[in-house]
Every structure is written in structure tokens, then in C-alpha cells.
Amino acid sequence: MDSPDKPLEDPSWDGESSLSDGHDSADIDSDEPLLKGISPEPDPSIEEYYQLQQELVLLTLFLAVVIFVPVWMVYSLNIAFNCLIGACVGVVYLKMLAKGVEQLGRQKAKVGKNQLALFIGLILVASQLEPLHIIPIFLGFLTYKVAIIVSIFRSSSSILSEFL
Amino acid sequence: MDPLVAAASVIGAGLAVGLGAIGPGVGQGTASGQAVAGIARQPEAEGKIRATLLLTLAFMESLTIYGLVIALVLLFANPFA
């Protein structure tokens, strides 16, 4: 069914984009790819993303050091080092994931799986070498998730404090 | 190792990775696609969208990692061996 205002045969009319975001259809060429708004150069608005990335890395390292001491006291130095190794690999994993997200839509069309290979290598090494244990390394690796949860709580508490 | 335990471990490892990757795979694809479409619509919000995407992908990938850990433990550090 043709629109009464503009027929579908009209090549200058981009019905989808004008309906979806309300922009003037004159400045959106339908032949251009969807990603035309993404320039290869970093946008100033992406500073927020870099800031979050840096915050997560620093928070993960801080939590790894904080966790290291009680694990050393309760269990042993070997277990504590296992946790630290896992946390350090978690930081590398987080950096690789962040790099993949950063390149998404620019150089790459999807987020890579290289970071999973890093984790597989870690668990394989932990299962083969005698002084390494899988469970402490895996729990240390999950430190980055604790950092994410802490970061989300910090940001959401600042938003909540604005409302309350 | 008992051959029955070995066979069950290998099958369990395959199922853990295979079934565990379906949900996160679909979720990551949907989230990434929507994020890129959102950035294309609103390039000025790119930083915020990418930051949210990083957090969601980190949580989604951990679901794959759980299945991967089970599979690797079954294959290389089997407690039932």
C-alpha cells in the first residue's frame, strides 16, 4: 500500500528513517550504510567509555589486592597468588573485551572471542601445573565482575541521590 | 579412568559448552546489533551506549564462561576419575 503523502516509488523518500527517528529525510541518504554516522576517528563523547574502562581496570586491581591479604591469612600464600593470577588475567580479559566493544561497528562487525581463548588457556595451565589450582584462579578471574557490580552501584547511587 | 565415566564426561563437556553458548550468543548478537544501530542514530551518545554495552557483554559472556569451566574441569581435572 502506497502512502498518500509520498509514494514508495519516490527515490528521495526514506520512509523508515523518517518514521523511526524523526530526522529530516533530506539529510539522510538511504543508499548510505547504517553506520555512516560512525566516523573512524574517536568521538569526544566516547571519553565516558574510556573513563569507565579505566575505572573498571583500576577497581579490579584494587579489589584483587584487597582480596589477596585475607586469602593469604585464611588459606595460604600459594592460594592467594592463585587468586592474584586469576585477577590479573581477568584484567587482561576485560581490556580485550573493551577493545572488542570499542572496535564494534568501526573495524569489526562483531565482538571477537579471543578473550575466551585467554580464559581457556588459563584453565588449561591451571589444570596441568602443580602449584596452580582451578577454583582459586577461577574465583580470582571473576574479580572483574565484582568491580563491575561495584561500579554500577556507585553510578546508580549517585543517580538515586539526585532524586532523593 | 572408567570408560563409562570418561564417555559421560566428554558428552557432558560438549553439552555444557554447546547449550551454554546458545543463550549468550543470541543475547550478545542482539545487544551488539541494537547498540550499533543506536550509535548510528545518535552518534553523540556513543560513549554512553558503548559503556552500557561493555557492562552487558561482560555479564553475558560470564554465562559462557561458567559452561566452559564445567567442561574444562570435566576434561582435565575430573573429580570423578
PDB file of C-alpha atoms in Angstrom:
ATOM      1  CA  MET A   1       0.000   0.000   0.000  1.00  0.00           C
ATOM      2  CA  ASP A   2       1.393   3.358  -1.003  1.00  0.00           C
ATOM      3  CA  SER A   3       1.487   6.260   1.338  1.00  0.00           C
ATOM      4  CA  PRO A   4      -0.851   9.063   0.338  1.00  0.00           C
ATOM      5  CA  ASP A   5       1.811  11.699   1.076  1.00  0.00           C
ATOM      6  CA  LYS A   6       4.814  10.192  -0.693  1.00  0.00           C
ATOM      7  CA  PRO A   7       4.691   7.197  -2.994  1.00  0.00           C
ATOM      8  CA  LEU A   8       7.176   4.393  -2.393  1.00  0.00           C
ATOM      9  CA  GLU A   9       8.480   4.797  -5.923  1.00  0.00           C
ATOM     10  CA  ASP A  10       9.876   8.205  -4.986  1.00  0.00           C
ATOM     11  CA  PRO A  11      13.622   7.550  -4.575  1.00  0.00           C
ATOM     12  CA  SER A  12      14.153  10.636  -2.399  1.00  0.00           C
ATOM     13  CA  TRP A  13      11.790   9.381   0.324  1.00  0.00           C
ATOM     14  CA  ASP A  14      13.293   7.269   3.090  1.00  0.00           C
ATOM     15  CA  GLY A  15      10.203   6.227   4.971  1.00  0.00           C
ATOM     16  CA  GLU A  16      11.921   4.028   7.539  1.00  0.00           C
ATOM     17  CA  SER A  17      14.410   6.568   8.776  1.00  0.00           C
ATOM     18  CA  SER A  18      11.909   9.417   8.837  1.00  0.00           C
ATOM     19  CA  LEU A  19       9.456   7.313  10.805  1.00  0.00           C
ATOM     20  CA  SER A  20      11.968   5.852  13.204  1.00  0.00           C
ATOM     21  CA  ASP A  21      13.971   8.781  14.475  1.00  0.00           C
ATOM     22  CA  GLY A  22      12.063  11.802  13.310  1.00  0.00           C
ATOM     23  CA  HIS A  23      15.028  13.312  11.456  1.00  0.00           C
ATOM     24  CA  ASP A  24      14.532  15.209   8.287  1.00  0.00           C
ATOM     25  CA  SER A  25      14.739  12.700   5.466  1.00  0.00           C
ATOM     26  CA  ALA A  26      16.533  15.184   3.251  1.00  0.00           C
ATOM     27  CA  ASP A  27      19.798  14.837   5.180  1.00  0.00           C
ATOM     28  CA  ILE A  28      19.691  11.023   5.376  1.00  0.00           C
ATOM     29  CA  ASP A  29      20.593   9.234   2.194  1.00  0.00           C
ATOM     30  CA  SER A  30      19.029   5.767   2.128  1.00  0.00           C
ATOM     31  CA  ASP A  31      21.887   4.431  -0.044  1.00  0.00           C
ATOM     32  CA  GLU A  32      24.381   5.121   2.731  1.00  0.00           C
ATOM     33  CA  PRO A  33      25.088   2.264   5.135  1.00  0.00           C
ATOM     34  CA  LEU A  34      23.578   2.257   8.605  1.00  0.00           C
ATOM     35  CA  LEU A  35      26.946   3.041  10.174  1.00  0.00           C
ATOM     36  CA  LYS A  36      27.570   6.248   8.249  1.00  0.00           C
ATOM     37  CA  GLY A  37      27.245   8.313  11.421  1.00  0.00           C
ATOM     38  CA  ILE A  38      30.226   6.499  12.949  1.00  0.00           C
ATOM     39  CA  SER A  39      33.426   8.175  11.970  1.00  0.00           C
ATOM     40  CA  PRO A  40      36.703   6.269  12.179  1.00  0.00           C
ATOM     41  CA  GLU A  41      38.070   8.987  14.459  1.00  0.00           C
ATOM     42  CA  PRO A  42      37.169   8.758  18.156  1.00  0.00           C
ATOM     43  CA  ASP A  43      34.265  10.969  19.114  1.00  0.00           C
ATOM     44  CA  PRO A  44      34.550  13.296  22.137  1.00  0.00           C
ATOM     45  CA  SER A  45      31.531  11.552  23.669  1.00  0.00           C
ATOM     46  CA  ILE A  46      33.489   8.313  23.863  1.00  0.00           C
ATOM     47  CA  GLU A  47      35.625   9.788  26.642  1.00  0.00           C
ATOM     48  CA  GLU A  48      32.967   8.498  29.035  1.00  0.00           C
ATOM     49  CA  TYR A  49      33.566   4.995  27.729  1.00  0.00           C
ATOM     50  CA  TYR A  50      37.336   5.253  28.171  1.00  0.00           C
ATOM     51  CA  GLN A  51      36.762   6.586  31.670  1.00  0.00           C
ATOM     52  CA  LEU A  52      34.566   3.604  32.581  1.00  0.00           C
ATOM     53  CA  GLN A  53      37.111   1.212  31.081  1.00  0.00           C
ATOM     54  CA  GLN A  54      39.925   2.720  33.142  1.00  0.00           C
ATOM     55  CA  GLU A  55      37.770   2.759  36.266  1.00  0.00           C
ATOM     56  CA  LEU A  56      36.923  -0.928  35.874  1.00  0.00           C
ATOM     57  CA  VAL A  57      40.566  -1.914  35.399  1.00  0.00           C
ATOM     58  CA  LEU A  58      41.750   0.083  38.404  1.00  0.00           C
ATOM     59  CA  LEU A  59      38.862  -1.169  40.549  1.00  0.00           C
ATOM     60  CA  THR A  60      39.610  -4.774  39.582  1.00  0.00           C
ATOM     61  CA  LEU A  61      43.277  -4.396  40.513  1.00  0.00           C
ATOM     62  CA  PHE A  62      42.346  -2.694  43.771  1.00  0.00           C
ATOM     63  CA  LEU A  63      39.894  -5.480  44.668  1.00  0.00           C
ATOM     64  CA  ALA A  64      42.499  -8.102  43.749  1.00  0.00           C
ATOM     65  CA  VAL A  65      44.968  -6.574  46.192  1.00  0.00           C
ATOM     66  CA  VAL A  66      42.260  -6.215  48.850  1.00  0.00           C
ATOM     67  CA  ILE A  67      41.229  -9.873  48.450  1.00  0.00           C
ATOM     68  CA  PHE A  68      44.855 -11.068  48.400  1.00  0.00           C
ATOM     69  CA  VAL A  69      45.535 -10.307  52.084  1.00  0.00           C
ATOM     70  CA  PRO A  70      42.578 -12.126  53.726  1.00  0.00           C
ATOM     71  CA  VAL A  71      43.030 -15.137  51.435  1.00  0.00           C
ATOM     72  CA  TRP A  72      46.709 -15.271  52.437  1.00  0.00           C
ATOM     73  CA  MET A  73      45.743 -15.172  56.127  1.00  0.00           C
ATOM     74  CA  VAL A  74      42.870 -17.646  55.949  1.00  0.00           C
ATOM     75  CA  TYR A  75      44.295 -20.117  53.433  1.00  0.00           C
ATOM     76  CA  SER A  76      47.911 -19.816  52.234  1.00  0.00           C
ATOM     77  CA  LEU A  77      50.231 -17.652  50.184  1.00  0.00           C
ATOM     78  CA  ASN A  78      50.012 -20.085  47.285  1.00  0.00           C
ATOM     79  CA  ILE A  79      46.206 -19.828  47.126  1.00  0.00           C
ATOM     80  CA  ALA A  80      46.435 -16.042  47.426  1.00  0.00           C
ATOM     81  CA  PHE A  81      48.848 -15.913  44.476  1.00  0.00           C
ATOM     82  CA  ASN A  82      46.461 -18.107  42.506  1.00  0.00           C
ATOM     83  CA  CYS A  83      43.694 -15.573  43.132  1.00  0.00           C
ATOM     84  CA  LEU A  84      46.014 -12.753  42.092  1.00  0.00           C
ATOM     85  CA  ILE A  85      46.968 -14.525  38.864  1.00  0.00           C
ATOM     86  CA  GLY A  86      43.285 -15.069  38.085  1.00  0.00           C
ATOM     87  CA  ALA A  87      42.508 -11.415  38.754  1.00  0.00           C
ATOM     88  CA  CYS A  88      45.376 -10.254  36.519  1.00  0.00           C
ATOM     89  CA  VAL A  89      44.119 -12.470  33.688  1.00  0.00           C
ATOM     90  CA  GLY A  90      40.636 -11.067  34.374  1.00  0.00           C
ATOM     91  CA  VAL A  91      42.014  -7.563  33.838  1.00  0.00           C
ATOM     92  CA  VAL A  92      43.541  -8.629  30.508  1.00  0.00           C
ATOM     93  CA  TYR A  93      40.226 -10.287  29.595  1.00  0.00           C
ATOM     94  CA  LEU A  94      38.339  -7.089  30.451  1.00  0.00           C
ATOM     95  CA  LYS A  95      40.753  -4.990  28.369  1.00  0.00           C
ATOM     96  CA  MET A  96      40.325  -7.345  25.404  1.00  0.00           C
ATOM     97  CA  LEU A  97      36.539  -7.244  25.746  1.00  0.00           C
ATOM     98  CA  ALA A  98      36.626  -3.441  25.993  1.00  0.00           C
ATOM     99  CA  LYS A  99      38.807  -3.278  22.875  1.00  0.00           C
ATOM    100  CA  GLY A 100      36.337  -5.512  21.047  1.00  0.00           C
ATOM    101  CA  VAL A 101      33.421  -3.299  22.074  1.00  0.00           C
ATOM    102  CA  GLU A 102      35.399  -0.221  21.049  1.00  0.00           C
ATOM    103  CA  GLN A 103      36.037  -1.633  17.568  1.00  0.00           C
ATOM    104  CA  LEU A 104      32.442  -2.787  17.167  1.00  0.00           C
ATOM    105  CA  GLY A 105      30.901  -1.000  14.195  1.00  0.00           C
ATOM    106  CA  ARG A 106      34.243   0.511  13.151  1.00  0.00           C
ATOM    107  CA  GLN A 107      36.798  -2.126  12.219  1.00  0.00           C
ATOM    108  CA  LYS A 108      34.754  -5.178  13.181  1.00  0.00           C
ATOM    109  CA  ALA A 109      31.142  -6.214  12.754  1.00  0.00           C
ATOM    110  CA  LYS A 110      31.059  -8.417  15.850  1.00  0.00           C
ATOM    111  CA  VAL A 111      32.762  -8.786  19.199  1.00  0.00           C
ATOM    112  CA  GLY A 112      35.627 -11.269  18.948  1.00  0.00           C
ATOM    113  CA  LYS A 113      36.082 -14.403  21.007  1.00  0.00           C
ATOM    114  CA  ASN A 114      39.824 -14.064  21.584  1.00  0.00           C
ATOM    115  CA  GLN A 115      39.250 -13.288  25.250  1.00  0.00           C
ATOM    116  CA  LEU A 116      37.629 -16.697  25.728  1.00  0.00           C
ATOM    117  CA  ALA A 117      40.776 -18.320  24.314  1.00  0.00           C
ATOM    118  CA  LEU A 118      42.718 -16.480  27.001  1.00  0.00           C
ATOM    119  CA  PHE A 119      40.465 -17.954  29.686  1.00  0.00           C
ATOM    120  CA  ILE A 120      40.699 -21.460  28.201  1.00  0.00           C
ATOM    121  CA  GLY A 121      44.488 -21.168  28.238  1.00  0.00           C
ATOM    122  CA  LEU A 122      44.419 -20.060  31.862  1.00  0.00           C
ATOM    123  CA  ILE A 123      42.291 -23.009  32.988  1.00  0.00           C
ATOM    124  CA  LEU A 124      44.387 -25.452  30.961  1.00  0.00           C
ATOM    125  CA  VAL A 125      47.596 -24.150  32.527  1.00  0.00           C
ATOM    126  CA  ALA A 126      45.975 -24.273  35.974  1.00  0.00           C
ATOM    127  CA  SER A 127      44.918 -27.878  35.470  1.00  0.00           C
ATOM    128  CA  GLN A 128      48.337 -29.001  34.234  1.00  0.00           C
ATOM    129  CA  LEU A 129      50.733 -27.197  36.591  1.00  0.00           C
ATOM    130  CA  GLU A 130      51.100 -28.495  40.126  1.00  0.00           C
ATOM    131  CA  PRO A 131      51.186 -25.244  42.189  1.00  0.00           C
ATOM    132  CA  LEU A 132      48.124 -23.827  40.446  1.00  0.00           C
ATOM    133  CA  HIS A 133      44.538 -24.633  41.443  1.00  0.00           C
ATOM    134  CA  ILE A 134      41.483 -24.177  39.272  1.00  0.00           C
ATOM    135  CA  ILE A 135      38.989 -22.909  41.846  1.00  0.00           C
ATOM    136  CA  PRO A 136      41.097 -20.012  43.285  1.00  0.00           C
ATOM    137  CA  ILE A 137      42.181 -18.959  39.801  1.00  0.00           C
ATOM    138  CA  PHE A 138      38.599 -19.017  38.549  1.00  0.00           C
ATOM    139  CA  LEU A 139      37.330 -17.075  41.562  1.00  0.00           C
ATOM    140  CA  GLY A 140      40.171 -14.589  41.131  1.00  0.00           C
ATOM    141  CA  PHE A 141      39.241 -14.272  37.477  1.00  0.00           C
ATOM    142  CA  LEU A 142      35.703 -13.282  38.498  1.00  0.00           C
ATOM    143  CA  THR A 143      37.061 -10.256  40.386  1.00  0.00           C
ATOM    144  CA  TYR A 144      36.278  -8.124  37.346  1.00  0.00           C
ATOM    145  CA  LYS A 145      32.586  -8.930  37.833  1.00  0.00           C
ATOM    146  CA  VAL A 146      32.725  -7.664  41.395  1.00  0.00           C
ATOM    147  CA  ALA A 147      34.342  -4.497  40.046  1.00  0.00           C
ATOM    148  CA  ILE A 148      31.507  -4.099  37.529  1.00  0.00           C
ATOM    149  CA  ILE A 149      28.872  -4.545  40.241  1.00  0.00           C
ATOM    150  CA  VAL A 150      30.648  -2.021  42.493  1.00  0.00           C
ATOM    151  CA  SER A 151      30.909   0.414  39.588  1.00  0.00           C
ATOM    152  CA  ILE A 152      27.201   0.033  38.760  1.00  0.00           C
ATOM    153  CA  PHE A 153      26.257   0.548  42.414  1.00  0.00           C
ATOM    154  CA  ARG A 154      28.401   3.676  42.563  1.00  0.00           C
ATOM    155  CA  SER A 155      26.846   5.173  39.451  1.00  0.00           C
ATOM    156  CA  SER A 156      23.300   4.190  40.398  1.00  0.00           C
ATOM    157  CA  SER A 157      23.707   5.530  43.940  1.00  0.00           C
ATOM    158  CA  SER A 158      24.779   8.892  42.517  1.00  0.00           C
ATOM    159  CA  ILE A 159      21.697   8.878  40.265  1.00  0.00           C
ATOM    160  CA  LEU A 160      19.457   7.877  43.183  1.00  0.00           C
ATOM    161  CA  SER A 161      20.904  10.607  45.395  1.00  0.00           C
ATOM    162  CA  GLU A 162      19.839  13.162  42.774  1.00  0.00           C
ATOM    163  CA  PHE A 163      16.242  12.002  43.050  1.00  0.00           C
ATOM    164  CA  LEU A 164      16.109  11.576  46.842  1.00  0.00           C
TER     165      LEU A 164
ATOM    166  CA  MET B   1      39.525 -43.795  34.322  1.00  0.00           C
ATOM    167  CA  ASP B   2      36.374 -45.859  33.986  1.00  0.00           C
ATOM    168  CA  PRO B   3      35.338 -45.768  30.276  1.00  0.00           C
ATOM    169  CA  LEU B   4      31.747 -45.014  31.234  1.00  0.00           C
ATOM    170  CA  VAL B   5      32.826 -42.035  33.349  1.00  0.00           C
ATOM    171  CA  ALA B   6      35.141 -40.845  30.577  1.00  0.00           C
ATOM    172  CA  ALA B   7      32.401 -41.065  27.956  1.00  0.00           C
ATOM    173  CA  ALA B   8      29.874 -39.328  30.196  1.00  0.00           C
ATOM    174  CA  SER B   9      32.419 -36.585  30.963  1.00  0.00           C
ATOM    175  CA  VAL B  10      33.120 -35.911  27.308  1.00  0.00           C
ATOM    176  CA  ILE B  11      29.407 -35.811  26.467  1.00  0.00           C
ATOM    177  CA  GLY B  12      28.746 -33.581  29.468  1.00  0.00           C
ATOM    178  CA  ALA B  13      31.562 -31.229  28.474  1.00  0.00           C
ATOM    179  CA  GLY B  14      30.194 -30.913  24.963  1.00  0.00           C
ATOM    180  CA  LEU B  15      26.685 -30.259  26.230  1.00  0.00           C
ATOM    181  CA  ALA B  16      27.922 -27.715  28.791  1.00  0.00           C
ATOM    182  CA  VAL B  17      29.712 -25.633  26.177  1.00  0.00           C
ATOM    183  CA  GLY B  18      27.191 -26.125  23.391  1.00  0.00           C
ATOM    184  CA  LEU B  19      23.999 -25.486  25.318  1.00  0.00           C
ATOM    185  CA  GLY B  20      25.642 -22.841  27.490  1.00  0.00           C
ATOM    186  CA  ALA B  21      26.712 -20.808  24.472  1.00  0.00           C
ATOM    187  CA  ILE B  22      23.284 -20.630  22.797  1.00  0.00           C
ATOM    188  CA  GLY B  23      21.666 -18.090  25.108  1.00  0.00           C
ATOM    189  CA  PRO B  24      24.655 -15.731  25.485  1.00  0.00           C
ATOM    190  CA  GLY B  25      25.300 -15.955  21.743  1.00  0.00           C
ATOM    191  CA  VAL B  26      21.789 -14.833  20.865  1.00  0.00           C
ATOM    192  CA  GLY B  27      21.839 -12.186  23.605  1.00  0.00           C
ATOM    193  CA  GLN B  28      25.223 -10.773  22.606  1.00  0.00           C
ATOM    194  CA  GLY B  29      24.265 -10.602  18.958  1.00  0.00           C
ATOM    195  CA  THR B  30      21.026  -8.805  19.735  1.00  0.00           C
ATOM    196  CA  ALA B  31      22.665  -6.384  22.174  1.00  0.00           C
ATOM    197  CA  SER B  32      25.558  -5.586  19.840  1.00  0.00           C
ATOM    198  CA  GLY B  33      23.283  -5.068  16.854  1.00  0.00           C
ATOM    199  CA  GLN B  34      20.959  -2.785  18.774  1.00  0.00           C
ATOM    200  CA  ALA B  35      23.911  -0.845  20.199  1.00  0.00           C
ATOM    201  CA  VAL B  36      25.433  -0.251  16.768  1.00  0.00           C
ATOM    202  CA  ALA B  37      22.043   0.810  15.424  1.00  0.00           C
ATOM    203  CA  GLY B  38      21.662   3.159  18.394  1.00  0.00           C
ATOM    204  CA  ILE B  39      25.102   4.671  17.772  1.00  0.00           C
ATOM    205  CA  ALA B  40      24.227   5.170  14.122  1.00  0.00           C
ATOM    206  CA  ARG B  41      21.069   7.003  15.124  1.00  0.00           C
ATOM    207  CA  GLN B  42      22.615   9.012  17.928  1.00  0.00           C
ATOM    208  CA  PRO B  43      26.377   9.356  17.424  1.00  0.00           C
ATOM    209  CA  GLU B  44      26.510  11.925  20.234  1.00  0.00           C
ATOM    210  CA  ALA B  45      25.568   9.169  22.731  1.00  0.00           C
ATOM    211  CA  GLU B  46      28.267   6.789  21.523  1.00  0.00           C
ATOM    212  CA  GLY B  47      30.251   6.775  24.758  1.00  0.00           C
ATOM    213  CA  LYS B  48      27.231   6.017  26.909  1.00  0.00           C
ATOM    214  CA  ILE B  49      25.981   3.275  24.580  1.00  0.00           C
ATOM    215  CA  ARG B  50      29.390   1.606  24.359  1.00  0.00           C
ATOM    216  CA  ALA B  51      29.838   1.754  28.137  1.00  0.00           C
ATOM    217  CA  THR B  52      26.474   0.081  28.683  1.00  0.00           C
ATOM    218  CA  LEU B  53      27.298  -2.491  26.019  1.00  0.00           C
ATOM    219  CA  LEU B  54      30.606  -3.312  27.708  1.00  0.00           C
ATOM    220  CA  LEU B  55      28.875  -3.966  31.030  1.00  0.00           C
ATOM    221  CA  THR B  56      26.133  -6.098  29.492  1.00  0.00           C
ATOM    222  CA  LEU B  57      28.562  -8.101  27.359  1.00  0.00           C
ATOM    223  CA  ALA B  58      30.782  -8.758  30.374  1.00  0.00           C
ATOM    224  CA  PHE B  59      27.830 -10.219  32.231  1.00  0.00           C
ATOM    225  CA  MET B  60      26.582 -12.199  29.261  1.00  0.00           C
ATOM    226  CA  GLU B  61      29.982 -13.676  28.470  1.00  0.00           C
ATOM    227  CA  SER B  62      30.329 -14.914  32.015  1.00  0.00           C
ATOM    228  CA  LEU B  63      27.436 -17.297  31.319  1.00  0.00           C
ATOM    229  CA  THR B  64      29.505 -18.856  28.555  1.00  0.00           C
ATOM    230  CA  ILE B  65      32.472 -18.958  30.911  1.00  0.00           C
ATOM    231  CA  TYR B  66      30.521 -20.940  33.506  1.00  0.00           C
ATOM    232  CA  GLY B  67      29.769 -23.648  30.962  1.00  0.00           C
ATOM    233  CA  LEU B  68      33.369 -23.530  29.783  1.00  0.00           C
ATOM    234  CA  VAL B  69      34.698 -24.027  33.310  1.00  0.00           C
ATOM    235  CA  ILE B  70      32.479 -27.064  33.829  1.00  0.00           C
ATOM    236  CA  ALA B  71      33.628 -28.521  30.521  1.00  0.00           C
ATOM    237  CA  LEU B  72      37.324 -27.916  31.194  1.00  0.00           C
ATOM    238  CA  VAL B  73      37.083 -29.347  34.709  1.00  0.00           C
ATOM    239  CA  LEU B  74      35.338 -32.445  33.368  1.00  0.00           C
ATOM    240  CA  LEU B  75      38.011 -32.900  30.714  1.00  0.00           C
ATOM    241  CA  PHE B  76      41.223 -32.001  32.531  1.00  0.00           C
ATOM    242  CA  ALA B  77      40.542 -32.177  36.272  1.00  0.00           C
ATOM    243  CA  ASN B  78      37.704 -34.643  36.533  1.00  0.00           C
ATOM    244  CA  PRO B  79      36.699 -35.171  40.181  1.00  0.00           C
ATOM    245  CA  PHE B  80      35.037 -38.499  39.336  1.00  0.00           C
ATOM    246  CA  ALA B  81      38.112 -40.016  37.692  1.00  0.00           C
TER     247      ALA B  81
END
